[in-house]
C-alpha cells in the first residue's frame, strides 16, 4: 500500500491545486491551505505550451482549458517594425485532439483548477498558513495560524516564489535572484492577425502579443529597465500606462497600433521584475517537499513556469502512488524533475541575456524551437 495517505498542500496556486487534483484522483486525502483570504489571482494570461496541455490532460483538465482559451499553432518572430523574421510551428504532443499551444487568462485557469479541487472533495481553507512544522519518523505535525493543528504523511510546499515552507524547512537564505529584466503586460482586444504568439525584437527590448480568447490578447514588453528607473524603485502608479507607452516608443507596426489605441488605463498595467530561483537538490527534507516556483522559478521567455509546476504535480502523484517508502518516492520525483526544470531556467535565461545584449548573437527563435522539441520528451 502507498506510504502516503494524507497530504497537506500549502499554497492554492497553479502547482498546489494541480497536486491536490492529481492526488485526489488516486484516493489520497488532501487538505489545501491558502494564505490569501480571497483566493484570487491578478489578470493577464498564461501561455500553455504543448507539454503544459499534456500535463493538464493527465489531471483531466486539458480539454476544459482549450475550450476556455485560445488554441494556436506556434510563434512568429518579427523585427521592431513588424517585418516577419521566422515562423516557429509547434507539435501536437498532447495528442491529435489537442492544439500545439493554448493561451488562457490567468483567472480562467485559476477558476478551472479551483472547481476541479472542489469537485475532488479536497479540503480547502483560505486566509491561513502554517505556523510550525515538526517532522517525526512517520509523519509531520503541523500547526496553523488559526490555532488548529493536523498530522500528515507528507507536506507539499506549493507556496510560490517567496515560499514560507522553503524558509522554514530548507536553507532560509535561499532567495530569488533578479534576472536583470522587468516585464510589462496589459490585456487588449485581440487583433485579427494575432492567431499565435507574435514576438517583436527591438534594441535591447522585446514586445509581444499572446492570444487568450477569441476577443482578447495581451501585449507584453520585456526589458532591462533604464538606469534612472531600477526595478527596486517604485514607479508612480497613476503614470504606469504613460511609462509603458514610452518604453514601447521604438516599435512600429501592430505594436505601435496597440500602444496608441489601448494602453490608457494605469490600473490595468501589470509590471513586475523577473526573478528566478533554483533550489539545489533535493527538493525534500524528510516528509516535506517543494513543487513549482517554491523550488524552481524561471523567467518567462519560453512560457514554462506554470508548465513545470503542473508537471511536478503529475510526476509527484505518480511516484507517491507506488508501494515504496516516502523517501524513495521523493527521490524518484527528483530524478524525473531536476534536470528538466534546470534546462527550462537555463534556456530562458540565455534568451533573456540575448535580449539585453544583442551582440551575444543569441537566436531566440531557434532556442524556442529547440526547447519545444526537448520538452516534448515524456516526463
Ligand atoms: C506575470 C507573470 C506571467 C507569467 N506567465 C506565464 C506563462 O505565460 N506561462 C507559464 O507557464 N508560466 C507563466 N508564469 C509563471 C507561472 O505563473 C508560475 O510559474 C506559476 O504560477 C507557479 O505556480 P506555483 O503554484 O508554484 O506558484 P503560484 O502560482 O505563485 O501559487 C502560490 C500560491 O501559494 C499561496 N501562498 C503564498 N504563500 C503562502 C503561505 N505562506 N501559505 C499558504 N499559501 C501561500 C499564494 O497566495 C498562491 O496562491 C508567469 C508568471 C508571472 C509572474
Coordinates of C-alpha atoms and ligand atoms in Angstrom, one line a residue, residues 10-17 33-36 39-42 44-49 52 106 110 128-130 158-165 183 185 210 218 270 272 291-294 296-298 300 302-309, ligand 1:
X10 CA 0.5 24.7 1.3
X11 CA -0.5 27.1 -1.4
X12 CA -3.6 27.1 -3.6
X13 CA -2.0 28.3 -6.8
X14 CA -1.3 26.5 -10.1
X15 CA 1.1 23.9 -8.7
X16 CA -0.7 23.3 -5.4
X17 CA -4.1 22.9 -6.9
X33 CA -4.3 25.9 2.9
X34 CA -4.1 29.2 1.0
X35 CA -2.9 32.3 2.7
X36 CA -4.9 34.7 0.5
X39 CA -8.1 33.0 -3.1
X40 CA -8.0 35.1 -6.3
X41 CA -5.3 35.9 -8.9
X42 CA -4.4 39.1 -10.9
X44 CA -3.4 39.0 -17.8
X45 CA -2.7 35.5 -19.1
X46 CA -0.8 32.2 -19.3
X47 CA 0.8 30.7 -22.3
X48 CA 0.2 27.0 -22.3
X49 CA 2.7 25.1 -24.4
X52 CA 1.6 22.0 -20.2
X106 CA -5.0 33.5 -15.5
X110 CA -7.5 29.5 -11.7
X128 CA -4.4 31.0 7.0
X129 CA -1.0 29.3 6.8
X130 CA 1.4 27.1 8.6
X158 CA 3.5 24.9 -3.2
X159 CA 3.6 28.4 -1.8
X160 CA 5.3 30.2 -4.7
X161 CA 8.5 32.2 -5.2
X162 CA 8.7 33.6 -1.7
X163 CA 7.8 30.2 -0.1
X164 CA 7.3 30.1 3.7
X165 CA 7.8 26.3 3.7
X183 CA 8.0 42.7 -17.7
X185 CA 1.7 43.3 -19.5
X210 CA -0.3 36.5 -26.8
X218 CA -2.2 40.6 -24.0
X270 CA 0.9 44.6 -14.7
X272 CA 7.0 43.1 -12.4
X291 CA 7.0 22.0 -6.0
X292 CA 6.5 24.8 -8.5
X293 CA 8.0 28.2 -8.1
X294 CA 9.0 27.4 -4.5
X296 CA 12.3 26.4 -9.4
X297 CA 11.2 29.7 -10.8
X298 CA 12.1 30.6 -14.4
X300 CA 9.0 33.8 -18.8
X302 CA 9.6 30.2 -23.2
X303 CA 6.4 30.4 -21.2
X304 CA 7.2 27.3 -19.0
X305 CA 6.8 28.4 -15.3
X306 CA 3.3 27.1 -14.9
X307 CA 4.0 24.1 -17.1
X308 CA 6.8 23.0 -14.8
X309 CA 4.5 23.4 -11.7
Ligands
LIG1 C1 3.3 38.0 -14.8 C2 3.6 36.5 -14.9 C3 3.3 35.9 -16.1 C4 3.5 34.5 -16.3 N1 3.2 33.9 -17.5 C5 3.4 32.6 -17.6 C6 3.0 31.9 -18.8 O1 2.6 32.5 -19.8 N2 3.2 30.5 -18.9 C7 3.7 29.8 -17.9 O2 3.8 28.6 -18.0 N3 4.1 30.5 -16.7 C8 3.9 31.8 -16.6 N4 4.3 32.4 -15.4 C9 4.9 31.6 -14.3 C10 3.8 31.0 -13.5 O3 2.8 31.9 -13.2 C11 4.4 30.4 -12.3 O4 5.5 29.6 -12.6 C12 3.3 29.5 -11.6 O5 2.2 30.3 -11.2 C13 3.9 28.7 -10.5 O6 2.9 28.1 -9.7 P1 3.0 27.9 -8.2 O7 1.8 27.2 -7.8 O8 4.3 27.3 -7.9 O9 3.0 29.3 -7.6 P2 1.9 30.4 -7.5 O10 1.0 30.3 -8.7 O11 2.5 31.7 -7.2 O12 1.0 30.0 -6.3 C14 1.4 30.1 -5.0 C15 0.2 30.1 -4.1 O13 0.6 30.0 -2.8 C16 0.0 31.0 -2.0 N5 0.8 31.2 -0.8 C17 1.9 32.0 -0.8 N6 2.5 32.0 0.5 C18 1.7 31.1 1.2 C19 1.7 30.7 2.5 N7 2.7 31.0 3.4 N8 0.7 29.8 2.9 C20 -0.2 29.4 2.1 N9 -0.3 29.8 0.8 C21 0.6 30.7 0.4 C22 -0.2 32.2 -2.9 O14 -1.2 33.0 -2.5 C23 -0.6 31.4 -4.2 O15 -2.0 31.2 -4.3 C24 4.1 33.8 -15.2 C25 4.4 34.4 -14.1 C26 4.2 35.8 -13.9 C27 4.6 36.5 -12.6

